[in-house]
Structures are given as C-alpha cells and as structure tokens.
XYZ file of N, CA and C in Angstrom:
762
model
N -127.181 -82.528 173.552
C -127.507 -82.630 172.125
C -129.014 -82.757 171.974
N -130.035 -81.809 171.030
C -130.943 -82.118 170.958
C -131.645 -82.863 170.644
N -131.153 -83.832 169.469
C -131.673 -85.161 169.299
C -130.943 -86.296 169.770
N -131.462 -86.562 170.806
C -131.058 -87.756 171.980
C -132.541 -88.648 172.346
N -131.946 -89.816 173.321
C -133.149 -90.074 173.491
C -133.658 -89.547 174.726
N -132.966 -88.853 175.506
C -133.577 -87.562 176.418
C -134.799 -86.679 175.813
N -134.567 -86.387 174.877
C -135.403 -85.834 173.862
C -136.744 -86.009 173.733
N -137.906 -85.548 174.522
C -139.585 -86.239 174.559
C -139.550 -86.939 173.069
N -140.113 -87.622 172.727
C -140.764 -87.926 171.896
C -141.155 -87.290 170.837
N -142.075 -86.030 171.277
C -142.995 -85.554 170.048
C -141.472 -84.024 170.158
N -140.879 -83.975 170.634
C -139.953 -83.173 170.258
C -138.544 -83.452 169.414
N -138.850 -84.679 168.939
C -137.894 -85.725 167.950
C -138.761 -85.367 167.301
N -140.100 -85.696 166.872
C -141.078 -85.603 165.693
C -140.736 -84.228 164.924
N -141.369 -83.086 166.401
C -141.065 -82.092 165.748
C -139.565 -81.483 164.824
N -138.581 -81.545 165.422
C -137.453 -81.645 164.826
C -137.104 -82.630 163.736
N -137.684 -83.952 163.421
C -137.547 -84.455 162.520
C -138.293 -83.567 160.916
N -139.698 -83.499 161.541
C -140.594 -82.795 160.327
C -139.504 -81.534 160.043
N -139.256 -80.714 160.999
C -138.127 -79.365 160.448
C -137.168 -79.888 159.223
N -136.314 -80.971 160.122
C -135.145 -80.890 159.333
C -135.437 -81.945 157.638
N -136.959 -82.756 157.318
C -136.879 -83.273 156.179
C -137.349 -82.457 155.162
N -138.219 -81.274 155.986
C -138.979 -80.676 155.216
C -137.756 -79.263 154.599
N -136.940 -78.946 155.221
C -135.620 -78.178 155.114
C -134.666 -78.978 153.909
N -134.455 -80.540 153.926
C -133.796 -80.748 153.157
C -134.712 -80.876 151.811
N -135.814 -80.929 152.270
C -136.366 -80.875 150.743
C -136.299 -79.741 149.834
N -136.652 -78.209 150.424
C -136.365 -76.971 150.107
C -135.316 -76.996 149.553
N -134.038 -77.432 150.278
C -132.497 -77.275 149.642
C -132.321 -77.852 148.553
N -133.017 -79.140 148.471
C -132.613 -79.754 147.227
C -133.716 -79.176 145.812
N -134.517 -78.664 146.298
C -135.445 -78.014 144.899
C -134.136 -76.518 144.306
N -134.234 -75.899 145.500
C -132.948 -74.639 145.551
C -131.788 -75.250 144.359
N -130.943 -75.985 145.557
C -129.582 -76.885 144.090
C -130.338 -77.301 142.551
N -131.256 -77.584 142.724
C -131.665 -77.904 141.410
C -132.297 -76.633 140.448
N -132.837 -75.861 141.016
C -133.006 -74.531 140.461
C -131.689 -73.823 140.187
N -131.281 -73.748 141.493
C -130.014 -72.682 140.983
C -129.114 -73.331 139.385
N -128.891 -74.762 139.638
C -127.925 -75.413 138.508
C -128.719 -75.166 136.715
N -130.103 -75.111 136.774
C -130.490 -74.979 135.860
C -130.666 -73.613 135.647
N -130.901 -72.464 136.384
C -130.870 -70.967 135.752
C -129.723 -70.316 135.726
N -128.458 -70.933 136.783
C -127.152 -69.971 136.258
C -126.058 -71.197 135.980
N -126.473 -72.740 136.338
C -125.331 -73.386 136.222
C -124.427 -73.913 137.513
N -125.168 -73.673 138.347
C -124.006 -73.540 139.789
C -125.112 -74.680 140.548
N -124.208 -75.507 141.168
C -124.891 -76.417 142.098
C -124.423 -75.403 143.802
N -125.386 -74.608 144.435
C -125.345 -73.610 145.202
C -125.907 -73.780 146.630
N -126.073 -75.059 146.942
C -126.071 -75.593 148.868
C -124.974 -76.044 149.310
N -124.120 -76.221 148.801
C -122.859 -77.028 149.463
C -121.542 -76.207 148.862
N -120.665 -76.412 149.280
C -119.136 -74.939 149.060
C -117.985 -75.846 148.810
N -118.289 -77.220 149.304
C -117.030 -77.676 148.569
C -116.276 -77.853 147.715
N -116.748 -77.756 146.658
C -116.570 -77.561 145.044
C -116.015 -76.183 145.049
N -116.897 -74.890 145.377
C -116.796 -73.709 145.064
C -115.306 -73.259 145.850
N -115.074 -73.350 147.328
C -113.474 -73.928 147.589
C -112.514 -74.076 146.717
N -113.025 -75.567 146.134
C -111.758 -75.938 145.047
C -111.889 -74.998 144.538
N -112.695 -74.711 143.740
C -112.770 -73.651 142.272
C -111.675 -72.740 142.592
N -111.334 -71.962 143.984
C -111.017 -70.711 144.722
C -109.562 -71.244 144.557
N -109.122 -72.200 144.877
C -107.583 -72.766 145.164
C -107.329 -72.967 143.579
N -107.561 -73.516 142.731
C -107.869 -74.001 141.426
C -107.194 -72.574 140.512
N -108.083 -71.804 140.485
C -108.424 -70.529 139.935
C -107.232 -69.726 140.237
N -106.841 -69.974 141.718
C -105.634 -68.620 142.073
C -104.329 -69.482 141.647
N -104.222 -70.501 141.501
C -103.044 -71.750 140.928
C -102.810 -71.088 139.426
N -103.835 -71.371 138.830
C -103.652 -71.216 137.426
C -103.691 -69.804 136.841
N -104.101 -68.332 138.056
C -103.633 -67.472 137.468
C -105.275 -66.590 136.857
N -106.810 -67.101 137.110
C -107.742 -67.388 136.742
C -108.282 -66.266 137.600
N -108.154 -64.719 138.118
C -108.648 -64.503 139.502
C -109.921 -63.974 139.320
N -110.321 -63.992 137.788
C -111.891 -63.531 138.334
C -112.886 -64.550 138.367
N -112.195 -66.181 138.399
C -112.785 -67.292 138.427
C -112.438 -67.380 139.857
N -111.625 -67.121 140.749
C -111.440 -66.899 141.772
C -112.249 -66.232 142.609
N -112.530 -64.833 141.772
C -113.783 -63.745 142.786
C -115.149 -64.439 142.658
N -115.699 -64.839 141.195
C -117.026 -65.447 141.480
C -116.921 -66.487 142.781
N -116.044 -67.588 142.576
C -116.356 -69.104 143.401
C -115.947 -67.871 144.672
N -115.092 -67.461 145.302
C -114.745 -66.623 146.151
C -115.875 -65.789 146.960
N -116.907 -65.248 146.311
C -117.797 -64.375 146.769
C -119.279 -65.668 147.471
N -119.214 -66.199 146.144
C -120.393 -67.317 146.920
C -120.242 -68.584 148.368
N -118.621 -68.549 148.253
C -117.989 -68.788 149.620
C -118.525 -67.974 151.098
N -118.476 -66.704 150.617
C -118.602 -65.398 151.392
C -120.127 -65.443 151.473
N -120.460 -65.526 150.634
C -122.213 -65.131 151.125
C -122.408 -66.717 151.851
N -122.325 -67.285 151.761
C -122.857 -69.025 152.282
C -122.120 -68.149 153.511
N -120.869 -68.218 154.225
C -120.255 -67.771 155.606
C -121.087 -66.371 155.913
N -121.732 -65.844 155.058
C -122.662 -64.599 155.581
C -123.555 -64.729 156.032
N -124.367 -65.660 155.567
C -125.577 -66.378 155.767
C -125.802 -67.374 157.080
N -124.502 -67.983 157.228
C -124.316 -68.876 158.832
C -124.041 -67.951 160.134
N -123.769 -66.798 159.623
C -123.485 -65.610 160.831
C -124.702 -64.691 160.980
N -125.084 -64.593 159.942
C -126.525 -64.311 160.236
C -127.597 -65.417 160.644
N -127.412 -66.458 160.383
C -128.398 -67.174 161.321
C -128.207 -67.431 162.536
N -126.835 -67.380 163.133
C -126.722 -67.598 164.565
C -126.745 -66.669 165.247
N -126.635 -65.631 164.745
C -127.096 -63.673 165.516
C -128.171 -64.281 165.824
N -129.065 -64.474 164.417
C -130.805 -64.619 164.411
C -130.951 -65.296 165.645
N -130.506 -66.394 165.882
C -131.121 -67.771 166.559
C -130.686 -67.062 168.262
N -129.590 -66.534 168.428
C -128.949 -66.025 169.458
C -130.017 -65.271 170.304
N -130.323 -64.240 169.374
C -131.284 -63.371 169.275
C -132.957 -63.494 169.912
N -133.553 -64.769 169.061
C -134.412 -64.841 169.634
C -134.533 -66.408 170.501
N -133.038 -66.810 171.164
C -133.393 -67.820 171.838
C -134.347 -68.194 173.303
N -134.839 -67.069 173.690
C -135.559 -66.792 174.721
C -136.868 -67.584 174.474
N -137.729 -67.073 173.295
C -138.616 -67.130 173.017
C -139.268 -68.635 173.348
N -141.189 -68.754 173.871
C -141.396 -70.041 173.866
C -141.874 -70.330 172.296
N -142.043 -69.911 171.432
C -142.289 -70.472 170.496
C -141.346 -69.188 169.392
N -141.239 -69.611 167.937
C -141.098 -69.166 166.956
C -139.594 -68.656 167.033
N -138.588 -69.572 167.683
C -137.390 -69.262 168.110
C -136.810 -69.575 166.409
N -136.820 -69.961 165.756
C -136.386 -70.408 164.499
C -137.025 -69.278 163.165
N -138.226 -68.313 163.337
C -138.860 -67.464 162.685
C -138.096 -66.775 162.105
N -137.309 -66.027 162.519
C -136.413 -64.540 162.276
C -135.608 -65.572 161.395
N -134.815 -66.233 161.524
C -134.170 -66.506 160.281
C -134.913 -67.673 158.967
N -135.823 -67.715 159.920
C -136.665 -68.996 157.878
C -137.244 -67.359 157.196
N -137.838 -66.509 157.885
C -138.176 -65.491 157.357
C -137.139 -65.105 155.788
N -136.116 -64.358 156.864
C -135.065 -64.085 155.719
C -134.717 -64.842 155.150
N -134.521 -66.130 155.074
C -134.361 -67.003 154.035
C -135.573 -67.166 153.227
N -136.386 -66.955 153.507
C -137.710 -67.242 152.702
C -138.163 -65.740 151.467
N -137.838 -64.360 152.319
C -137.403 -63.264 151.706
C -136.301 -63.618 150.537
N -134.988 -63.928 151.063
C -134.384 -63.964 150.291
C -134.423 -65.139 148.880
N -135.358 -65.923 148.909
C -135.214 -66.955 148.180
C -135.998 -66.687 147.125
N -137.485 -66.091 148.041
C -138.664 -65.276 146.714
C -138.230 -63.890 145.992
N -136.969 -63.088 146.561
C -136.144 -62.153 146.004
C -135.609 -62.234 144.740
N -134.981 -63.542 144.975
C -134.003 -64.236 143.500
C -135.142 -64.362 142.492
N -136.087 -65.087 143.378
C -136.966 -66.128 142.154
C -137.297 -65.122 141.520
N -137.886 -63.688 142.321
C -139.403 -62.509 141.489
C -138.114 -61.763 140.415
N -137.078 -61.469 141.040
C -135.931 -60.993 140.109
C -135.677 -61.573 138.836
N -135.365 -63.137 139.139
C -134.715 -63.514 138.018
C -136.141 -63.718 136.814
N -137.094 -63.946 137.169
C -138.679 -64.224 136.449
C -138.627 -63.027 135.812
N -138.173 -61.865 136.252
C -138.536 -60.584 135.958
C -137.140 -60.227 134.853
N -136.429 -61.002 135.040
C -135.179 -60.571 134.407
C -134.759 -61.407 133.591
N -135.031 -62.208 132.424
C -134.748 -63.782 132.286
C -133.441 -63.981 131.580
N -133.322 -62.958 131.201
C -131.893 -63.254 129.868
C -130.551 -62.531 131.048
N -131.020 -62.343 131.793
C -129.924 -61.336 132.954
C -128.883 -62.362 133.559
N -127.992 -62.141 133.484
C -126.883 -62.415 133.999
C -125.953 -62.258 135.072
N -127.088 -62.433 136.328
C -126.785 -61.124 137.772
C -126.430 -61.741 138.653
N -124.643 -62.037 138.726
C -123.839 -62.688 139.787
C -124.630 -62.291 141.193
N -125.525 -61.303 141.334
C -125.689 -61.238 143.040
C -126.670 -62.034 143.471
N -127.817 -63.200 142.281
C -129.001 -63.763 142.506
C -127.942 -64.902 143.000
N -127.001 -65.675 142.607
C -126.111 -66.896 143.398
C -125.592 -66.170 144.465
N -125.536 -65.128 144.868
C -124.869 -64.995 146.026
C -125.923 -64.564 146.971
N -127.141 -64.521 146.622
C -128.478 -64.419 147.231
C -128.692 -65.865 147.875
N -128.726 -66.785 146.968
C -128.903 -68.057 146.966
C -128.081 -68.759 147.997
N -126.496 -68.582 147.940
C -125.381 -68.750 148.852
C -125.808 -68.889 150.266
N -126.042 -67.420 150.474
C -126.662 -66.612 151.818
C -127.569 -67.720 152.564
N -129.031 -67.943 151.747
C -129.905 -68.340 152.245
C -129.264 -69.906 152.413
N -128.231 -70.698 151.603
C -128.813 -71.913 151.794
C -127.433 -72.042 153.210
N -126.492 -71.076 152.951
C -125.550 -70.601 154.618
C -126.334 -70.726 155.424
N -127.747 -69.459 155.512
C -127.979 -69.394 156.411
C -129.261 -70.762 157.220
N -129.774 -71.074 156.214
C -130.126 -72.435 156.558
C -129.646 -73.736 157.113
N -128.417 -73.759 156.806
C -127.473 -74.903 157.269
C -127.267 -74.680 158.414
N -126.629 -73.532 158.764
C -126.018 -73.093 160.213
C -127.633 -73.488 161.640
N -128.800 -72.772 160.639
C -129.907 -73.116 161.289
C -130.307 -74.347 162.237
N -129.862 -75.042 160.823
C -130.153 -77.003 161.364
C -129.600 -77.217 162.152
N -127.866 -76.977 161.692
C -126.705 -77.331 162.694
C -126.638 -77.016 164.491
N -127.815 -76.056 164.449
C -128.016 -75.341 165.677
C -128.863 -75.906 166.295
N -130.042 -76.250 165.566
C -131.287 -76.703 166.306
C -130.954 -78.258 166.445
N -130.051 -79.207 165.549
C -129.618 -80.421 165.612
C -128.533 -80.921 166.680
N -127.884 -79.885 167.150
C -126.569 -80.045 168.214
C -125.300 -80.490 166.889
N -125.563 -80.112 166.115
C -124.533 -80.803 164.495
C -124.515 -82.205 164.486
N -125.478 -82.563 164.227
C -126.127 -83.717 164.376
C -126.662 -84.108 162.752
N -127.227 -83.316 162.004
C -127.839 -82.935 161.046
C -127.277 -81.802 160.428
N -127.194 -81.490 158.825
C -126.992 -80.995 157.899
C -128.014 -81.152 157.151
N -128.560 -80.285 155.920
C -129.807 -80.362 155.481
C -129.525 -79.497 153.938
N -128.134 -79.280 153.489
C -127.949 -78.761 152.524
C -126.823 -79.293 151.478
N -126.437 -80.777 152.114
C -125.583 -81.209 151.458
C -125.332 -82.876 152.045
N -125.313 -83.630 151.387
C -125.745 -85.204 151.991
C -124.051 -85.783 152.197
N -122.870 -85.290 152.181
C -121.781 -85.930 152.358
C -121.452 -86.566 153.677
N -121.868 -85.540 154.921
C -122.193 -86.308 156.046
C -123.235 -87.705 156.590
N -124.372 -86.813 155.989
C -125.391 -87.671 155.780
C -124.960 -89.041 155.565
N -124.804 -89.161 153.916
C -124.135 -90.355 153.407
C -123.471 -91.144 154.262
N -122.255 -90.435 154.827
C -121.688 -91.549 155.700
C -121.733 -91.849 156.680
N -122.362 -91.438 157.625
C -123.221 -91.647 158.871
C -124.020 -92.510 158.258
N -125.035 -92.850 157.089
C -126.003 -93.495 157.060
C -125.200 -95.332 156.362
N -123.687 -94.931 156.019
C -123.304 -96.563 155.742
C -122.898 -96.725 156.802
N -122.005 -95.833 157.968
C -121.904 -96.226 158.810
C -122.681 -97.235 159.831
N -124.395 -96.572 160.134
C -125.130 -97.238 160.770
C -125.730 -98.270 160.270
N -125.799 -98.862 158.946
C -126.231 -99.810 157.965
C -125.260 -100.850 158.838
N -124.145 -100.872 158.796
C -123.201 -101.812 158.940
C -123.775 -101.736 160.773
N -123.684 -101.053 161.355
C -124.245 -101.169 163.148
C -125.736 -102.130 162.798
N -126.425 -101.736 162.231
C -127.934 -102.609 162.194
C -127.693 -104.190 161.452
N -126.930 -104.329 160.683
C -126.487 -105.777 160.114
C -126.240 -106.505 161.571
N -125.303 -105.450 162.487
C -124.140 -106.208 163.849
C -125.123 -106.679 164.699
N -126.385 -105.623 164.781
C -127.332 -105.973 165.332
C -128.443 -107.204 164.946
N -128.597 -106.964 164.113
C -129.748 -107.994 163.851
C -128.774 -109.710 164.129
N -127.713 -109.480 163.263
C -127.018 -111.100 163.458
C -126.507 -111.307 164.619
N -126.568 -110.187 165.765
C -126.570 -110.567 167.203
C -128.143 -111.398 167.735
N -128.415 -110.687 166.909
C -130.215 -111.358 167.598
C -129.942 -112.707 167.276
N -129.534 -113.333 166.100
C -129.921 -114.437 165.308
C -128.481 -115.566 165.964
N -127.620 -115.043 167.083
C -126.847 -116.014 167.206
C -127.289 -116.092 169.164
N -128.022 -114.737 169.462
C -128.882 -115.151 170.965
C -129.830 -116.158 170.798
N -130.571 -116.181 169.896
C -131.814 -116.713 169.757
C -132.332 -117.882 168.587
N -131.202 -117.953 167.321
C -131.710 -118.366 166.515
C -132.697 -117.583 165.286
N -132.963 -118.564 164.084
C -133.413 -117.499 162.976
C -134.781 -116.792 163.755
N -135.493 -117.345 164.860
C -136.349 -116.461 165.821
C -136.302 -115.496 166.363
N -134.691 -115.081 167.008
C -134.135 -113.894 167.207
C -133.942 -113.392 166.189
N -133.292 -113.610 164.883
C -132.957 -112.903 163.659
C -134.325 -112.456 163.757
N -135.166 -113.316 163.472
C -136.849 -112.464 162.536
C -137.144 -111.405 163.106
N -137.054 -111.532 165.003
C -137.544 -110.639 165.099
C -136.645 -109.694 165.609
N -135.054 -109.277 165.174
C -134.583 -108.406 165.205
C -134.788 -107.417 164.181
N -135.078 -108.232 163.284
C -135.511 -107.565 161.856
C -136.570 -106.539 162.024
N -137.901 -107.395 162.327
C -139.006 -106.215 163.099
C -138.783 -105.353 163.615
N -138.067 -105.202 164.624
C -137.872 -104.326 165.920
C -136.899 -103.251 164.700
N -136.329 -103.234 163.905
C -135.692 -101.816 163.017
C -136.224 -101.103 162.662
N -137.496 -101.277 162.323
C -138.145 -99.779 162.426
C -138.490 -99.116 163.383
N -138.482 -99.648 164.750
C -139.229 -98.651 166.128
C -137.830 -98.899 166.819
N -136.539 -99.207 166.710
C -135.369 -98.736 167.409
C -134.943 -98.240 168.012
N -134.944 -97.797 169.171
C -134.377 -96.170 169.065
C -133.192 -95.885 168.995
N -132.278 -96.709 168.953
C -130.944 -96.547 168.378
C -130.942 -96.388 166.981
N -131.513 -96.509 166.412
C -131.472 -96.374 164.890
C -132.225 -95.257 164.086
N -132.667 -94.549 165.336
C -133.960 -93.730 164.970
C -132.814 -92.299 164.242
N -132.002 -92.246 164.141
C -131.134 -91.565 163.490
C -130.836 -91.958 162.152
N -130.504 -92.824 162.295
C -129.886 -93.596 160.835
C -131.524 -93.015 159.899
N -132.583 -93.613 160.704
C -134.070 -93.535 159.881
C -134.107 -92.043 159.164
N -133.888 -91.603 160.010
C -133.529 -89.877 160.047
C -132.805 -89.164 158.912
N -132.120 -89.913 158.872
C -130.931 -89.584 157.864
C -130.914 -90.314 156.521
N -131.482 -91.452 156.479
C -132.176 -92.057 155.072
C -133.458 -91.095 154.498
N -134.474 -90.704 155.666
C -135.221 -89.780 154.943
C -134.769 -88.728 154.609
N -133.752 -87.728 155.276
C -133.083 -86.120 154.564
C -132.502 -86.188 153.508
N -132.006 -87.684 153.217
C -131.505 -88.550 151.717
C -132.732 -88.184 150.335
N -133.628 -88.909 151.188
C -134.393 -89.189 149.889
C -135.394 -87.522 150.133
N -135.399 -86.887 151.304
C -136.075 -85.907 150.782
C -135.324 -84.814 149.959
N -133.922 -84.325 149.720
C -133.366 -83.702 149.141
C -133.633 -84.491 147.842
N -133.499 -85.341 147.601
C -133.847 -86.555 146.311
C -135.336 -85.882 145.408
N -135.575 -86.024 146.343
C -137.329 -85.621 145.958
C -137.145 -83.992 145.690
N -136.667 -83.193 146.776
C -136.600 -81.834 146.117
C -135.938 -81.571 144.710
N -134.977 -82.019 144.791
C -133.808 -82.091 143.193
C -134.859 -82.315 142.562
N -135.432 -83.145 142.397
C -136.648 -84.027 141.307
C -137.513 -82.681 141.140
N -138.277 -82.657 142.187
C -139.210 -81.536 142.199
C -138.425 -80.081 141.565
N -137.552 -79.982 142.090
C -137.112 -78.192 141.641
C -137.186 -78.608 139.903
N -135.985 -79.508 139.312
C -136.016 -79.945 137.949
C -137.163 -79.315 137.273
N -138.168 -80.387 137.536
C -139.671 -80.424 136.696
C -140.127 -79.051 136.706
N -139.917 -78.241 138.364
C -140.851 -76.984 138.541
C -140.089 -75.783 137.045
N -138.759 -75.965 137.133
C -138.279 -75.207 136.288
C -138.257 -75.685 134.758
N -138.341 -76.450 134.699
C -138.193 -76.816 133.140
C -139.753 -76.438 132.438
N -140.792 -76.403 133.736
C -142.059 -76.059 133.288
C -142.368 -74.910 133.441
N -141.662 -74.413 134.265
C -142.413 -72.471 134.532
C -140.691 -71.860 134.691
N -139.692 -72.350 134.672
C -138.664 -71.109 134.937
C -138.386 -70.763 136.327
N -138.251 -69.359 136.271
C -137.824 -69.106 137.728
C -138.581 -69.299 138.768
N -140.042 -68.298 138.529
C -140.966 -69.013 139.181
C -141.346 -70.487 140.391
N -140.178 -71.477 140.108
C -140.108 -72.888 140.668
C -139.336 -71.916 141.953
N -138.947 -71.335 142.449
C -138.369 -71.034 143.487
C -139.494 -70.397 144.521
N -140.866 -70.377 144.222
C -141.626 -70.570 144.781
C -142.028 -71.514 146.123
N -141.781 -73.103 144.887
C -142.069 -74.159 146.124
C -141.104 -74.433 147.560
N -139.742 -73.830 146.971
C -139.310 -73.709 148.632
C -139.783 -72.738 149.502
N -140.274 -71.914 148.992
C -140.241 -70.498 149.743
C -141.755 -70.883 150.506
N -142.620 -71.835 149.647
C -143.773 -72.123 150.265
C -143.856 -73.324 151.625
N -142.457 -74.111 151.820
C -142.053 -75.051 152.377
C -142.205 -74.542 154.008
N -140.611 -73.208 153.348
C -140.389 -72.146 154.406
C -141.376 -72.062 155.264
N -142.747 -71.037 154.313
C -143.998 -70.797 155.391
C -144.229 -71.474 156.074
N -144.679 -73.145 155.846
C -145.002 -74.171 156.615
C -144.328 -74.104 157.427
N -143.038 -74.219 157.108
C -141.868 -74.658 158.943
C -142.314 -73.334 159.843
N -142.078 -72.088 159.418
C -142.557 -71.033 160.367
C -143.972 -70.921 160.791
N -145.079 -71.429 160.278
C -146.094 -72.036 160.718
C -146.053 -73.050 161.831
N -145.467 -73.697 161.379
C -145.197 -74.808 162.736
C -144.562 -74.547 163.676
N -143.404 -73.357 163.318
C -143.063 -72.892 164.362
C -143.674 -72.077 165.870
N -144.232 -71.352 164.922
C -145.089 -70.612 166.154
C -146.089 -70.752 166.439
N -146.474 -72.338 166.310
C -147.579 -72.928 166.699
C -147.597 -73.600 167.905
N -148.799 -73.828 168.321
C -148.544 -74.001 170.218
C -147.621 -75.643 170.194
N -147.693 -76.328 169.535
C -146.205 -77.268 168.586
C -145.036 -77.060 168.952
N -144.804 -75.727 168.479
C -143.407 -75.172 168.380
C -142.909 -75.110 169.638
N -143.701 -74.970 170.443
C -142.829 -74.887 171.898
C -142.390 -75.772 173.063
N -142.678 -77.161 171.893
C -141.962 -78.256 172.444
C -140.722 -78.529 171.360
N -140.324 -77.775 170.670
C -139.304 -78.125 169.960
C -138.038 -78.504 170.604
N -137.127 -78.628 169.984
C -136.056 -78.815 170.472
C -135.258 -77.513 170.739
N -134.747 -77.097 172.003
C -134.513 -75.942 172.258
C -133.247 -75.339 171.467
N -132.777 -74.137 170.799
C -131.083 -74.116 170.172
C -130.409 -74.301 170.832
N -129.351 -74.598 170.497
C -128.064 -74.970 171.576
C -127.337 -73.725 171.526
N -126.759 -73.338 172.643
C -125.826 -72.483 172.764
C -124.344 -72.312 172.235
C-alpha cells in the first residue's frame, strides 16, 4: 500500500499535497456542476438510486439521464487505469496522461457552457461524470484505496472511526502515566504516525469544504468560467508531477 509508514517521508508529503489539492478541484467541480445544471456530479450514489427509482416507477428517460452519467463516471475510471497502466514505467509524470484529460475535459465543459449559457446540453454532465470517474479511479490507484478524493462518505467514516482510536490513545497515556502522560499524549497527535492518516483525511474533508465554498462564489460571480480554478489546480499537480519531486512519488499500484 502506498501510504504506509514504509513510505519515505517526503513521498507521504508528496502524495498527501496530490490527493488535498485533488479534493479541492472536486469539490469546486460538485459545486459548479449543481449550480449550472443542478446535478451534484463527483459521487454516483444518488445518481444509482435515481436509475432503480426511475425504472420502478416507469420514468425511463429519468432513467437514461441518471443512467448515462453512471456510464461516463465508469468511463472515466477505465480510462484512467489504461492511462496509469500505460504510463507506469515512467520516472516521473506517471500520473500526467490522465490529469491532462481531465483537465481538457473540465476546460471543455467550462469554454462550452460560457459559450453557450441558456443551453441545455446533457453531454457537459456527462463530460463532468468522466473527469470526476476518471479522477477518483486516479487517487484510488496512486492511494492503494486508501483515499477517495471525490466524495467524503468513506472519508467521513474512517475519520470517526480514528477519532474514537486517538481518544483510546491519549487516555492510555493518562492511566500509564497520569494527567503527565495524558498532556503529553495530547502533544504527540499531531506528529503520530499512526494518525498521520486520520490527519490526512480531516484535511481532504475540509479541502473539498473549501472547494464547494470556492466553486459557489467563483460561479455566482463569473458563471461558467469558475471551472477554470480546477482546471488551474490540475496544472499544478501535473507540474509537480514531472518535476524532479515527482519521482519520489508514490509509485501506482498494480
């Protein structure tokens, strides 16, 4: 698994910066997409129901929309693991080929829909689908599925999970040692390294938090246009990627 504590050091860093700066993108994305067509469009669980929902009641072209954006998100995870397959050799910029196309595809929607504003063009959510598929599958790859970066339900509970492990911990300190052990079990939670996950996973929290926030404002002030700031995120990670950086990353998993 790539994030272990086998894992150098600055190759946790690096993989950490990937995956907060990824959930931030996603969450500007969900927040764009919900405000220009209505669809909350990183996560499929909903869109699922919609699919079971829809064919129950007899509904089937409420069926083909939620149905198709199913399909592009599963299009998008098969194209990133070709991608990643593809260029797993590489010492650096093993992650390029697919932030690319996601980054293509994301400034696609945005220059389209800017260009198109009153348009009504089921294929910009299934554009959207694609990329935030093919992003997920990305993480999931470079994380050992460790990390998700397009939808916090895992997240979430992995992160009460380990809340309740760091309580077990600290009031272990405080019954070795006294409120002296407590104090300074307390200290020792931020440089952990057992916990250095949980940390991990509180920040992909609040950075999707921050993207939602951010996408909001970008669109309510310029429109489509706001699909910019992920696409500018993108560059950065592929910047870092194929930077002499990048080739201490964490390698994909097979």
């Amino acid at each position: 698994m790539p994030f272990s504590a086998a894992t150098p050091r600055r190759s946790r860093l690096a993989y950490s910066t990937l995956a907060l700066l990824l959930a931030g993108a996603a969450g500007t994305v969900n927040a764009t997409s919900f405000f220009a067509f209505g669809f909350h469009i990183t996560h499929m669980t909903g869109h699922v129901s919609e699919v079971g929902e829809a064919l129950v009641s007899g509904r089937w072209d409420g069926a083909l929309v939620a149905g198709r954006m199913v399909f592009a998100f599963l299009v998008g995870a098969i194209t990133a693991a070709a991608l990643l397959d593809a260029s797993r050799h590489r010492q650096r910029g093993r992650h390029t080929p697919a932030l690319f196309v996601e980054t293509v595809t994301l400034g696609a929607v945005g220059l389209w829909a800017h260009e198109h504003p009153n348009a009504n063009e089921p294929t910009l959510l299934w554009g959207l689908a694609f990329a935030m598929g093919l992003q997920n599958a990305l993480v999931t790859r470079v994380s050992g599925a460790v990390v998700r970066t397009t939808h916090l339900t895992g997240v979430l509970t992995d992160i009460g999970i380990q809340l309740v492990r760091m309580v077990v911990w600290v009031r272990d300190g405080g019954r070795e040692r006294g409120l002296r052990g407590l104090w300074n079990k307390v200290l020792d939670l931020p440089s952990a390294e057992q916990f250095e996950r949980t940390r991990l996973h509180l920040g992909l929290a609040f950075a999707f938090l921050a993207g939602s926030m951010l996408g909001t404002v970008l669109f309510l002030h310029y429109g489509a246009p706001a699909m910019a700031m992920p696409c500018v995120v993108l560059m950065l990670v592929i910047a870092l990627d194929v930077s002499p950086a990048g080739s201490h990353a964490p390698a994909v998993g097979h």
